[in-house]
Short mmCIF file of C-alpha atoms and ligand atoms in Angstrom, two decimals:
data_model
loop_
_atom_site.label_atom_id
_atom_site.label_comp_id
_atom_site.label_asym_id
_atom_site.label_seq_id
_atom_site.Cartn_x
_atom_site.Cartn_y
_atom_site.Cartn_z
CA MET A 216 -34.42 -120.82 -64.88
CA LEU A 217 -34.37 -124.59 -65.01
CA LEU A 218 -37.99 -124.89 -63.91
CA ARG A 219 -39.30 -121.96 -65.96
CA HIS A 220 -42.21 -124.08 -67.22
CA THR A 221 -43.72 -124.52 -63.77
CA PRO A 222 -47.20 -123.04 -64.28
CA ALA A 223 -48.42 -120.44 -61.79
CA GLU A 224 -51.93 -121.86 -61.69
CA ILE A 225 -52.35 -124.82 -59.33
CA LYS A 226 -54.71 -127.40 -60.76
CA GLU A 227 -56.09 -130.41 -58.95
CA ARG A 228 -54.39 -133.49 -60.43
CA LYS A 229 -55.25 -137.09 -59.67
CA ALA A 230 -53.57 -139.27 -62.30
CA LEU A 231 -50.58 -137.16 -63.26
CA THR A 232 -47.38 -136.84 -61.19
CA VAL A 233 -44.78 -134.32 -62.33
CA ASN A 234 -41.27 -134.59 -60.86
CA PRO A 235 -42.10 -137.25 -58.26
CA ALA A 236 -40.64 -136.86 -54.80
CA LYS A 237 -39.94 -140.58 -54.53
CA THR A 238 -38.28 -143.39 -56.42
CA CYS A 239 -39.06 -147.05 -57.04
CA GLN A 240 -39.54 -149.94 -54.62
CA PRO A 241 -36.52 -152.11 -55.53
CA ILE A 242 -34.11 -149.33 -54.55
CA GLY A 243 -35.37 -149.51 -50.97
CA ALA A 244 -35.36 -153.31 -51.07
CA MET A 245 -31.76 -153.31 -52.32
CA TYR A 246 -30.71 -150.86 -49.62
CA ALA A 247 -32.33 -152.94 -46.87
CA ALA A 248 -30.72 -156.15 -48.18
CA LEU A 249 -27.29 -154.52 -48.00
CA GLY A 250 -27.89 -154.26 -44.26
CA VAL A 251 -27.64 -158.05 -43.89
CA HIS A 252 -24.11 -159.37 -43.43
CA GLY A 253 -22.79 -161.34 -46.38
CA CYS A 254 -25.88 -160.63 -48.47
CA LEU A 255 -25.99 -160.14 -52.21
CA PRO A 256 -29.16 -158.31 -53.31
CA HIS A 257 -30.65 -159.80 -56.46
CA SER A 258 -32.94 -157.94 -58.84
CA HIS A 259 -35.37 -160.30 -60.54
CA GLY A 260 -36.04 -158.36 -63.71
CA SER A 261 -34.24 -156.69 -66.56
CA GLN A 262 -30.73 -155.27 -66.51
CA GLY A 263 -31.97 -151.71 -66.99
CA CYS A 264 -33.85 -151.66 -63.69
CA TYR A 265 -30.94 -153.23 -61.85
CA ALA A 266 -28.43 -150.77 -63.33
CA TYR A 267 -30.62 -147.85 -62.31
CA HIS A 268 -31.14 -149.15 -58.76
CA ARG A 269 -27.44 -149.79 -58.23
CA SER A 270 -26.40 -146.47 -59.65
CA ALA A 271 -28.98 -144.59 -57.54
CA LEU A 272 -27.53 -146.14 -54.38
CA THR A 273 -23.92 -145.75 -55.53
CA ARG A 274 -24.47 -142.07 -56.33
CA HIS A 275 -26.04 -141.44 -52.94
CA PHE A 276 -23.57 -143.38 -50.78
CA LYS A 277 -20.46 -142.83 -52.95
CA GLU A 278 -19.62 -146.49 -52.45
CA PRO A 279 -19.75 -149.40 -54.93
CA VAL A 280 -23.10 -151.15 -54.45
CA VAL A 281 -22.96 -154.82 -55.32
CA ALA A 282 -26.01 -156.67 -56.62
CA ALA A 283 -26.98 -159.26 -59.22
CA THR A 284 -29.75 -159.50 -61.79
CA SER A 285 -31.85 -162.14 -63.52
CA ALA A 286 -31.10 -160.23 -66.75
CA PHE A 287 -34.46 -160.69 -68.44
CA THR A 288 -34.46 -160.60 -72.22
CA GLU A 289 -37.42 -161.03 -74.59
CA GLY A 290 -37.85 -164.75 -73.77
CA ALA A 291 -38.03 -164.27 -69.99
CA SER A 292 -40.29 -161.25 -70.45
CA VAL A 293 -42.83 -163.43 -72.27
CA PHE A 294 -42.45 -166.84 -70.64
CA GLY A 295 -41.34 -165.84 -67.13
CA GLY A 296 -37.99 -165.68 -65.42
CA GLN A 297 -37.82 -169.03 -63.62
CA ALA A 298 -34.90 -170.39 -65.62
CA ASN A 299 -33.02 -167.11 -65.24
CA LEU A 300 -33.42 -167.01 -61.46
CA VAL A 301 -32.48 -170.65 -60.91
CA GLN A 302 -29.39 -170.17 -63.07
CA ALA A 303 -28.57 -166.91 -61.30
CA ILE A 304 -28.77 -168.52 -57.84
CA ASP A 305 -26.40 -171.25 -59.01
CA ASN A 306 -23.97 -168.75 -60.54
CA ILE A 307 -24.01 -166.40 -57.57
CA PHE A 308 -23.23 -169.04 -54.96
CA THR A 309 -20.57 -170.58 -57.22
CA VAL A 310 -18.83 -167.35 -58.21
CA TYR A 311 -19.37 -164.87 -55.36
CA ASN A 312 -20.16 -167.18 -52.43
CA PRO A 313 -22.43 -164.87 -50.37
CA GLN A 314 -24.03 -166.08 -47.16
CA VAL A 315 -27.47 -165.12 -48.37
CA ILE A 316 -29.21 -163.83 -51.51
CA ALA A 317 -32.06 -161.33 -51.10
CA VAL A 318 -34.28 -161.42 -54.19
CA HIS A 319 -36.58 -158.52 -54.99
CA THR A 320 -38.90 -158.28 -57.94
CA THR A 321 -39.39 -155.45 -60.43
CA CYS A 322 -42.39 -154.16 -62.37
CA LEU A 323 -41.68 -156.63 -65.16
CA SER A 324 -41.41 -159.84 -63.14
CA GLU A 325 -44.43 -158.78 -61.06
CA THR A 326 -46.50 -158.16 -64.19
CA ILE A 327 -45.55 -161.58 -65.53
CA GLY A 328 -46.49 -162.99 -62.13
CA ASP A 329 -43.34 -164.95 -61.33
CA ASP A 330 -43.82 -167.03 -58.18
CA ILE A 331 -40.55 -166.43 -56.32
CA PRO A 332 -41.09 -168.92 -53.43
CA GLN A 333 -41.80 -171.66 -55.97
CA ILE A 334 -38.69 -170.78 -57.99
CA VAL A 335 -36.50 -170.68 -54.88
CA ALA A 336 -37.93 -174.06 -53.77
CA LYS A 337 -37.07 -175.46 -57.19
CA ALA A 338 -33.51 -174.12 -56.90
CA LYS A 339 -33.20 -175.73 -53.47
CA ALA A 340 -34.60 -179.04 -54.70
CA GLU A 341 -32.05 -179.00 -57.52
CA GLY A 342 -29.21 -178.46 -55.05
CA LYS A 343 -28.40 -174.92 -56.22
CA ILE A 344 -28.51 -173.51 -52.68
CA PRO A 345 -25.55 -174.86 -50.69
CA GLU A 346 -25.98 -176.14 -47.14
CA GLY A 347 -25.96 -173.28 -44.62
CA LYS A 348 -26.75 -170.65 -47.27
CA PHE A 349 -30.05 -168.86 -47.74
CA VAL A 350 -32.28 -167.18 -50.30
CA PHE A 351 -35.17 -164.96 -49.23
CA HIS A 352 -37.31 -162.51 -51.13
CA ALA A 353 -39.67 -159.54 -51.12
CA ASN A 354 -42.24 -158.55 -53.72
CA THR A 355 -41.54 -155.00 -54.83
CA PRO A 356 -43.69 -153.99 -57.81
CA SER A 357 -42.92 -150.39 -58.47
CA TYR A 358 -46.23 -149.33 -59.90
CA VAL A 359 -47.35 -149.10 -56.26
CA GLY A 360 -45.54 -147.68 -53.24
CA SER A 361 -42.05 -146.21 -53.33
CA HIS A 362 -38.49 -146.90 -52.24
CA VAL A 363 -39.76 -146.61 -48.66
CA THR A 364 -42.31 -149.42 -49.08
CA GLY A 365 -39.66 -151.49 -50.84
CA PHE A 366 -37.41 -151.06 -47.82
CA ALA A 367 -40.27 -151.94 -45.47
CA SER A 368 -41.13 -155.08 -47.45
CA MET A 369 -37.55 -156.35 -47.51
CA THR A 370 -37.17 -155.69 -43.77
CA LYS A 371 -40.40 -157.57 -43.13
CA ALA A 372 -39.10 -160.42 -45.29
CA MET A 373 -36.08 -160.73 -42.96
CA VAL A 374 -38.46 -161.42 -40.10
CA GLU A 375 -40.67 -163.80 -42.06
CA SER A 376 -37.71 -165.76 -43.37
CA PHE A 377 -35.45 -166.00 -40.33
CA ALA A 378 -36.91 -164.95 -36.97
CA GLU A 379 -37.37 -167.86 -34.58
CA SER A 380 -38.93 -167.91 -31.15
CA ASN A 381 -36.82 -169.35 -28.37
CA SER A 382 -39.08 -168.78 -25.35
CA HIS A 383 -37.79 -165.19 -25.23
CA LYS A 384 -34.62 -166.19 -23.44
CA GLN A 385 -32.55 -163.45 -25.04
CA LYS A 386 -32.05 -160.24 -23.10
CA THR A 387 -31.69 -158.31 -26.35
CA LEU A 388 -33.87 -155.52 -27.70
CA ASN A 389 -34.58 -155.38 -31.43
CA LEU A 390 -34.09 -152.06 -33.16
CA ILE A 391 -35.61 -151.45 -36.59
CA PRO A 392 -34.06 -148.15 -37.62
CA GLY A 393 -36.10 -147.36 -40.73
CA TYR A 394 -34.90 -146.03 -44.07
CA VAL A 395 -32.13 -143.85 -42.67
CA GLU A 396 -28.46 -143.27 -43.38
CA PRO A 397 -25.74 -145.74 -42.27
CA SER A 398 -24.54 -142.94 -39.97
CA ASP A 399 -28.02 -142.73 -38.43
CA MET A 400 -28.09 -146.48 -37.84
CA ALA A 401 -24.73 -146.22 -36.07
CA ALA A 402 -26.01 -143.30 -33.98
CA ILE A 403 -29.18 -145.18 -33.00
CA ARG A 404 -27.17 -148.20 -31.93
CA ARG A 405 -24.65 -146.04 -30.07
CA ILE A 406 -27.42 -144.53 -27.95
CA ALA A 407 -28.71 -147.98 -26.99
CA GLU A 408 -25.20 -149.28 -26.30
CA SER A 409 -24.37 -146.25 -24.15
CA MET A 410 -27.32 -147.31 -21.98
CA GLY A 411 -25.84 -150.79 -21.65
CA ILE A 412 -28.53 -152.44 -23.79
CA ALA A 413 -27.70 -155.42 -25.99
CA THR A 414 -29.40 -154.91 -29.33
CA ILE A 415 -30.14 -156.63 -32.59
CA MET A 416 -30.57 -154.00 -35.27
CA PHE A 417 -31.92 -154.86 -38.68
CA PRO A 418 -31.19 -153.90 -41.29
CA ASP A 419 -27.85 -152.33 -40.42
CA THR A 420 -25.95 -150.69 -43.27
CA SER A 421 -23.36 -149.01 -41.05
CA ARG A 422 -19.86 -150.28 -41.90
CA VAL A 423 -21.33 -151.62 -45.16
CA LEU A 424 -21.93 -148.35 -47.00
CA ASN A 425 -19.66 -146.18 -44.86
CA GLY A 426 -16.87 -148.63 -44.13
CA PRO A 427 -13.15 -147.83 -43.97
CA LEU A 428 -10.68 -147.86 -46.86
CA THR A 429 -8.32 -150.71 -46.04
CA GLY A 430 -6.56 -151.14 -49.36
CA LYS A 431 -8.25 -154.50 -49.83
CA TYR A 432 -11.60 -154.84 -51.64
CA LYS A 433 -14.18 -156.85 -49.75
CA MET A 434 -17.33 -157.75 -51.62
CA PHE A 435 -19.11 -158.35 -48.33
CA PRO A 436 -17.95 -155.80 -45.73
CA GLU A 437 -17.84 -156.32 -41.97
CA GLY A 438 -21.15 -154.68 -41.16
CA GLY A 439 -24.73 -155.85 -41.39
CA VAL A 440 -26.98 -157.95 -39.18
CA THR A 441 -26.08 -161.63 -39.31
CA ILE A 442 -28.53 -164.42 -40.10
CA ASP A 443 -27.89 -165.77 -36.61
CA GLU A 444 -28.93 -162.43 -35.11
CA LEU A 445 -32.03 -162.32 -37.30
CA LYS A 446 -32.98 -165.77 -36.00
CA LYS A 447 -32.50 -164.60 -32.41
CA SER A 448 -34.59 -161.48 -32.98
CA GLY A 449 -37.64 -163.70 -32.43
CA SER A 450 -36.52 -164.26 -28.84
CA SER A 451 -35.77 -160.67 -27.85
CA ILE A 452 -37.65 -158.99 -25.02
CA GLY A 453 -39.10 -156.37 -27.33
CA THR A 454 -38.77 -154.37 -30.53
CA VAL A 455 -38.42 -150.64 -31.00
CA ALA A 456 -39.44 -149.70 -34.54
CA LEU A 457 -38.48 -146.23 -35.71
CA GLY A 458 -40.64 -144.68 -38.39
CA ARG A 459 -44.07 -146.12 -39.04
CA THR A 460 -43.85 -146.23 -42.83
CA SER A 461 -40.59 -148.10 -43.11
CA SER A 462 -40.45 -150.15 -39.90
CA LEU A 463 -43.98 -150.98 -38.76
CA PRO A 464 -44.60 -153.96 -41.13
CA ALA A 465 -41.49 -155.79 -39.85
CA ALA A 466 -42.27 -155.02 -36.20
CA ARG A 467 -45.84 -156.27 -36.58
CA ALA A 468 -44.68 -159.39 -38.40
CA LEU A 469 -42.25 -160.17 -35.57
CA ASP A 470 -45.00 -159.71 -33.01
CA ALA A 471 -47.36 -161.96 -34.98
CA LYS A 472 -44.75 -164.64 -35.68
CA CYS A 473 -42.77 -164.77 -32.42
CA LYS A 474 -44.85 -162.73 -29.96
CA VAL A 475 -42.17 -160.08 -29.55
CA PRO A 476 -44.00 -156.95 -28.36
CA CYS A 477 -43.20 -153.80 -30.30
CA GLU A 478 -43.23 -150.07 -29.70
CA VAL A 479 -43.42 -147.87 -32.77
CA LEU A 480 -41.89 -144.42 -32.50
CA GLU A 481 -41.13 -141.61 -34.86
CA LEU A 482 -37.53 -141.23 -35.98
CA PRO A 483 -35.31 -139.85 -33.18
CA VAL A 484 -34.90 -136.43 -34.81
CA GLY A 485 -34.56 -133.41 -32.54
CA LEU A 486 -34.89 -133.04 -28.80
CA HIS A 487 -38.35 -134.51 -28.29
CA GLY A 488 -37.92 -137.29 -30.85
CA THR A 489 -34.70 -138.41 -29.18
CA ASP A 490 -36.22 -138.06 -25.70
CA ALA A 491 -39.02 -140.42 -26.72
CA PHE A 492 -36.51 -142.94 -28.06
CA VAL A 493 -34.26 -142.82 -25.00
CA ASP A 494 -37.19 -143.03 -22.63
CA THR A 495 -38.61 -146.05 -24.45
CA LEU A 496 -35.25 -147.82 -24.33
CA ARG A 497 -34.93 -147.01 -20.64
CA ARG A 498 -38.39 -148.36 -19.88
CA LEU A 499 -38.20 -151.53 -21.96
CA ALA A 500 -34.72 -152.53 -20.84
CA GLY A 501 -35.13 -151.38 -17.23
CA VAL A 502 -31.94 -149.31 -17.26
CA SER A 503 -31.15 -145.73 -16.37
CA VAL A 504 -29.93 -142.98 -18.68
CA PRO A 505 -26.14 -142.53 -18.43
CA ASP A 506 -24.45 -139.20 -17.76
CA THR A 507 -22.94 -139.17 -21.25
CA LEU A 508 -26.41 -138.98 -22.81
CA ASN A 509 -27.61 -136.43 -20.25
CA LEU A 510 -24.60 -134.30 -21.19
CA GLU A 511 -25.43 -134.50 -24.90
CA ARG A 512 -29.02 -133.63 -24.17
CA GLY A 513 -28.04 -130.68 -22.00
CA GLN A 514 -25.74 -129.35 -24.72
CA LEU A 515 -28.56 -129.57 -27.24
CA VAL A 516 -30.96 -127.73 -24.94
CA ASP A 517 -28.34 -125.03 -24.37
CA THR A 518 -27.76 -124.69 -28.11
CA ILE A 519 -31.46 -124.48 -28.87
CA SER A 520 -31.84 -121.63 -26.40
CA ASP A 521 -28.74 -119.83 -27.79
CA TRP A 522 -29.71 -120.22 -31.45
CA HIS A 523 -33.43 -119.75 -31.07
CA GLN A 524 -33.31 -116.04 -31.92
CA TYR A 525 -31.91 -116.79 -35.38
CA LEU A 526 -34.25 -119.64 -36.21
CA TYR A 527 -37.43 -118.19 -34.71
CA GLY A 528 -40.22 -117.58 -37.21
CA LYS A 529 -38.26 -118.75 -40.26
CA ARG A 530 -40.56 -120.13 -42.95
CA VAL A 531 -39.50 -123.56 -44.18
CA ALA A 532 -40.60 -125.80 -47.07
CA VAL A 533 -40.03 -129.52 -46.42
CA VAL A 534 -40.09 -132.35 -48.95
CA GLY A 535 -39.02 -135.97 -48.46
CA ASP A 536 -39.99 -139.39 -47.20
CA PRO A 537 -42.87 -139.69 -44.72
CA ASP A 538 -40.94 -140.77 -41.63
CA GLN A 539 -38.26 -138.10 -42.08
CA VAL A 540 -40.76 -135.39 -42.94
CA LEU A 541 -42.93 -136.00 -39.88
CA ALA A 542 -40.02 -136.16 -37.42
CA LEU A 543 -38.33 -133.14 -38.98
CA THR A 544 -41.55 -131.12 -38.98
CA ARG A 545 -41.96 -131.73 -35.25
CA PHE A 546 -38.36 -130.64 -34.68
CA LEU A 547 -38.83 -127.46 -36.72
CA VAL A 548 -42.00 -126.58 -34.81
CA SER A 549 -40.20 -127.18 -31.49
CA LEU A 550 -37.59 -124.62 -32.62
CA ASP A 551 -40.38 -122.11 -33.36
CA MET A 552 -39.66 -122.32 -37.05
CA ARG A 553 -42.62 -122.44 -39.43
CA PRO A 554 -42.92 -125.38 -41.81
CA VAL A 555 -45.46 -123.95 -44.27
CA HIS A 556 -45.23 -126.22 -47.34
CA ILE A 557 -44.90 -129.95 -46.68
CA VAL A 558 -44.83 -132.70 -49.31
CA THR A 559 -44.03 -136.39 -49.09
CA GLY A 560 -43.59 -138.34 -52.30
CA SER A 561 -44.47 -141.71 -50.81
CA PRO A 562 -48.04 -142.60 -50.01
CA ALA A 563 -48.48 -142.84 -46.24
CA GLY A 564 -52.22 -142.92 -45.53
CA LYS A 565 -54.81 -140.70 -43.91
CA LYS A 566 -53.65 -141.29 -40.34
CA TYR A 567 -50.17 -140.14 -41.31
CA THR A 568 -51.57 -136.97 -42.87
CA GLN A 569 -53.52 -136.29 -39.69
CA ARG A 570 -50.36 -136.72 -37.61
CA LEU A 571 -48.63 -134.21 -39.83
CA ARG A 572 -51.57 -131.81 -39.45
CA ASP A 573 -51.44 -132.22 -35.67
CA ALA A 574 -47.69 -131.53 -35.71
CA VAL A 575 -48.23 -128.10 -37.32
CA ASP A 576 -51.29 -127.24 -35.29
CA ASP A 577 -49.55 -124.33 -33.55
CA VAL A 578 -47.90 -122.91 -36.66
CA PRO A 579 -49.53 -119.54 -37.40
CA GLY A 580 -51.08 -119.02 -40.85
CA LYS A 581 -51.83 -121.52 -43.57
CA VAL A 582 -49.78 -124.71 -43.84
CA ASN A 583 -49.91 -126.60 -47.14
CA ILE A 584 -49.65 -130.38 -46.82
CA LYS A 585 -49.82 -132.97 -49.59
CA VAL A 586 -49.36 -136.72 -49.02
CA PRO A 587 -48.41 -137.96 -51.56
CA GLY A 588 -47.51 -134.94 -53.63
CA ASP A 589 -44.87 -134.03 -56.19
CA MET A 590 -42.13 -131.48 -56.75
CA LEU A 591 -44.23 -129.49 -59.22
CA LEU A 592 -46.84 -128.70 -56.60
CA PHE A 593 -44.09 -128.05 -54.04
CA HIS A 594 -42.54 -125.51 -56.41
CA GLN A 595 -45.88 -123.84 -57.12
CA TRP A 596 -46.56 -123.40 -53.41
CA ILE A 597 -43.12 -121.86 -52.89
CA GLN A 598 -43.65 -119.48 -55.82
CA LYS A 599 -46.93 -118.30 -54.34
CA ALA A 600 -45.74 -118.04 -50.74
CA PRO A 601 -41.91 -117.83 -50.54
CA VAL A 602 -39.93 -119.35 -47.71
CA ASP A 603 -36.61 -118.66 -45.95
CA LEU A 604 -35.34 -122.22 -46.26
CA ILE A 605 -36.00 -125.42 -48.20
CA VAL A 606 -35.18 -128.80 -46.64
CA GLY A 607 -35.21 -131.69 -49.08
CA ASN A 608 -33.22 -134.03 -51.27
CA THR A 609 -30.95 -133.20 -54.18
CA TYR A 610 -33.83 -132.63 -56.59
CA ALA A 611 -34.99 -129.65 -54.53
CA LYS A 612 -31.88 -127.78 -55.67
CA TYR A 613 -33.58 -126.82 -58.94
CA ILE A 614 -36.34 -125.06 -57.01
CA ALA A 615 -33.80 -123.52 -54.62
CA LYS A 616 -31.76 -122.17 -57.53
CA ASP A 617 -34.69 -120.77 -59.47
CA GLU A 618 -36.28 -119.14 -56.45
CA ASP A 619 -32.96 -118.14 -54.85
CA ILE A 620 -33.73 -119.82 -51.53
CA PRO A 621 -31.15 -121.58 -49.28
CA LEU A 622 -31.36 -125.36 -49.33
CA VAL A 623 -30.40 -127.90 -46.68
CA ARG A 624 -30.03 -131.31 -48.23
CA TYR A 625 -31.82 -133.93 -46.18
CA GLY A 626 -33.23 -137.37 -46.97
CA PHE A 627 -32.84 -139.56 -50.03
CA PRO A 628 -31.34 -139.19 -52.55
CA ILE A 629 -28.46 -136.76 -52.05
CA TYR A 630 -26.34 -137.06 -55.17
CA ASP A 631 -24.50 -133.77 -55.14
CA ARG A 632 -23.05 -133.55 -51.63
CA MET A 633 -21.16 -135.88 -49.31
CA GLY A 634 -21.00 -136.54 -45.61
CA HIS A 635 -24.51 -137.85 -44.96
CA SER A 636 -23.21 -141.43 -44.66
CA TYR A 637 -20.83 -140.36 -41.91
CA PHE A 638 -22.57 -137.57 -39.99
CA SER A 639 -25.87 -138.52 -38.47
CA THR A 640 -28.86 -136.25 -38.01
CA MET A 641 -30.41 -138.55 -35.37
CA GLY A 642 -30.12 -138.38 -31.61
CA TYR A 643 -29.03 -135.32 -29.60
CA ARG A 644 -25.74 -135.00 -31.49
CA GLY A 645 -27.52 -135.37 -34.83
CA ALA A 646 -30.01 -132.66 -33.88
CA LEU A 647 -27.09 -130.32 -33.28
CA ARG A 648 -25.76 -131.07 -36.75
CA LEU A 649 -29.14 -130.49 -38.35
CA MET A 650 -29.50 -127.18 -36.55
CA GLU A 651 -26.00 -126.18 -37.57
CA LYS A 652 -26.74 -126.90 -41.23
CA MET A 653 -29.97 -124.89 -41.13
CA LEU A 654 -28.42 -121.98 -39.27
CA ASP A 655 -25.41 -121.90 -41.61
CA ALA A 656 -27.70 -121.80 -44.64
CA ILE A 657 -29.83 -119.01 -43.18
CA LEU A 658 -26.89 -116.88 -41.96
CA ASP A 659 -24.84 -117.39 -45.14
CA ARG A 660 -27.80 -115.96 -47.02
CA LYS A 661 -28.07 -113.09 -44.54
CA ASP A 662 -24.37 -112.27 -45.00
CA ARG A 663 -24.71 -112.44 -48.77
CA ASP A 664 -27.63 -110.05 -48.79
CA SER A 665 -26.24 -107.62 -46.21
CA THR A 666 -24.77 -104.32 -47.31
CA ASP A 667 -21.23 -103.41 -46.24
CA ILE A 668 -22.75 -101.35 -43.44
CA THR A 669 -25.24 -103.89 -42.09
CA MET A 670 -22.92 -106.91 -42.35
CA GLU A 671 -22.14 -108.24 -38.85
CA LEU A 672 -18.81 -109.82 -37.89
CA VAL A 673 -20.10 -111.10 -34.56
CA MET A 674 -23.43 -112.86 -34.09
S1 SF4 B 201 -40.16 -148.32 -61.87
FE1 SF4 B 201 -40.25 -150.51 -62.41
S2 SF4 B 201 -39.47 -150.57 -64.51
FE2 SF4 B 201 -38.82 -148.62 -63.66
S3 SF4 B 201 -36.77 -148.98 -62.78
FE3 SF4 B 201 -38.25 -149.30 -61.14
S4 SF4 B 201 -38.67 -151.48 -61.17
FE4 SF4 B 201 -37.72 -150.99 -63.14
#
C-alpha cells in the first residue's frame, strides 16, 4: 500500500497541495521551444531546474532532450543573471550553432527580476547574436501556473517575436495544436493535409521527439516549424487553436498583432471533437471532406456501436491537464461511460469548470470535479466511491495499484510506458486507439476476475 497514509476524511484545503497533478512552467516552455526547427531551449536559472526539466521531458519522450542553462551560482542568484545569459548566448551560437535560442525563466530568475528583453538587447548590441539568428523568450515563473501555462506562454512568444502581417496573401491556415504528443501533432496535420489544406502548425514537435534512428546524431532534427513559417503565420487566412488553456493566448496574440481571425476548439478527441475540428477546417478553407476521412469516421462510428455494450455505464476517474480532461470527458460521456471523479492539476478558471460541469450534465449521480485539485483528493474520492477505470498520467498508477483498479495512461507525464509519441489519440483513428486501450483494460480485468466457468473465450 504505497498510499496507505491517504486519510479517509476529506478536508477543505486552500493553501496545501499534496501530490500535485501538474508540474512546473519551464517544462512546458521547453517542450514548446523544441517544436521550432533549429531551436535550442535555454533555461535562465540554476542547473538543478534545467536538469529536472530536461530529464522530465527525456523520461516522457524517451529521446535525448537538448537544452542549455544560465547555470546560476550564488553570485548570479544575488546580483542577477545578466552576465550569465550574455555569455551563454555567445557560447551557444559559437559551439552549437542553432538557428534560434528560446529563453525561458525559472522561479529564481523571476524572483530576482531579470529583464530578459534588456539582456537580449545587450547581447545583440555586443554582437553576440549572429546575423540571421534569433533569440526570443517567455516568462515562466513556476510559483504560478503549470507546465501547460508555460507551454502557452512560449507559444505566444513565437507569435509576438516572429509573426508578420503581409496583407494576408498566404492561403495557409495556422494550426496551434496545444500541449499534445508529437504523434497528436502529426495526426492533426495529417487531417488538414488530407483535406488539401496548406498549414502552418506551431509548435510542431513531430519528427523532433519521435524522429527516426538514422545512425547519425543530429542535435537539431528535421521537424519543427521554421522561423520563416512563423513569420508567414501573420498572413494566413485564419487560425485554428486547439485547447483553450494551451493555445488561446497565442491565437489571440496573432489576431491582435496581425489581424488573423481565430477559432478556438477543444482538442479533437473522440467522434464529436474530431467532427468539430474537421468541420471548422472545411468551413475556413472552403474545401470538402475527402472520402478517406469519411471512411475513418464511419469505422469509428461502427466501432462505437459494436463496443458500446462493454463500455456502457462504466465509472471512470479522470485526472490530467485541462484541455485533455475536458475533451476526454466529452468523449467518455458520448460513449455512455460515467466520468464521476474529475481533477485537473492546472488552474483553468471558472468558465472552464462550468464547461466541465456542462459536459457531465447527463451523467447520472454525483460527479466530483476539482479545478485545480491534487492527487490526494482524487485518491480520497476513489476510495469513497470506487470506479471501474482510471485515466491519467503515470502518477495515477499508485492509486490504481492500491485500489486495484485498471489504469489507462493518458496525458503528461507518462514515464513508465512507451508508444504515446508514436500512436496518437487524436482524430478518428486516435479515438479508436483510445477506445481500444480502455476496452482492453476493462476486459483484461474482467478476465482476471472471472472464474473458470464464467470466463468467456469469445466476446
Ligand atoms: S518549480 Fe521553480 S525552482 Fe522548482 S524546478 Fe521548477 S522552475 Fe525550478
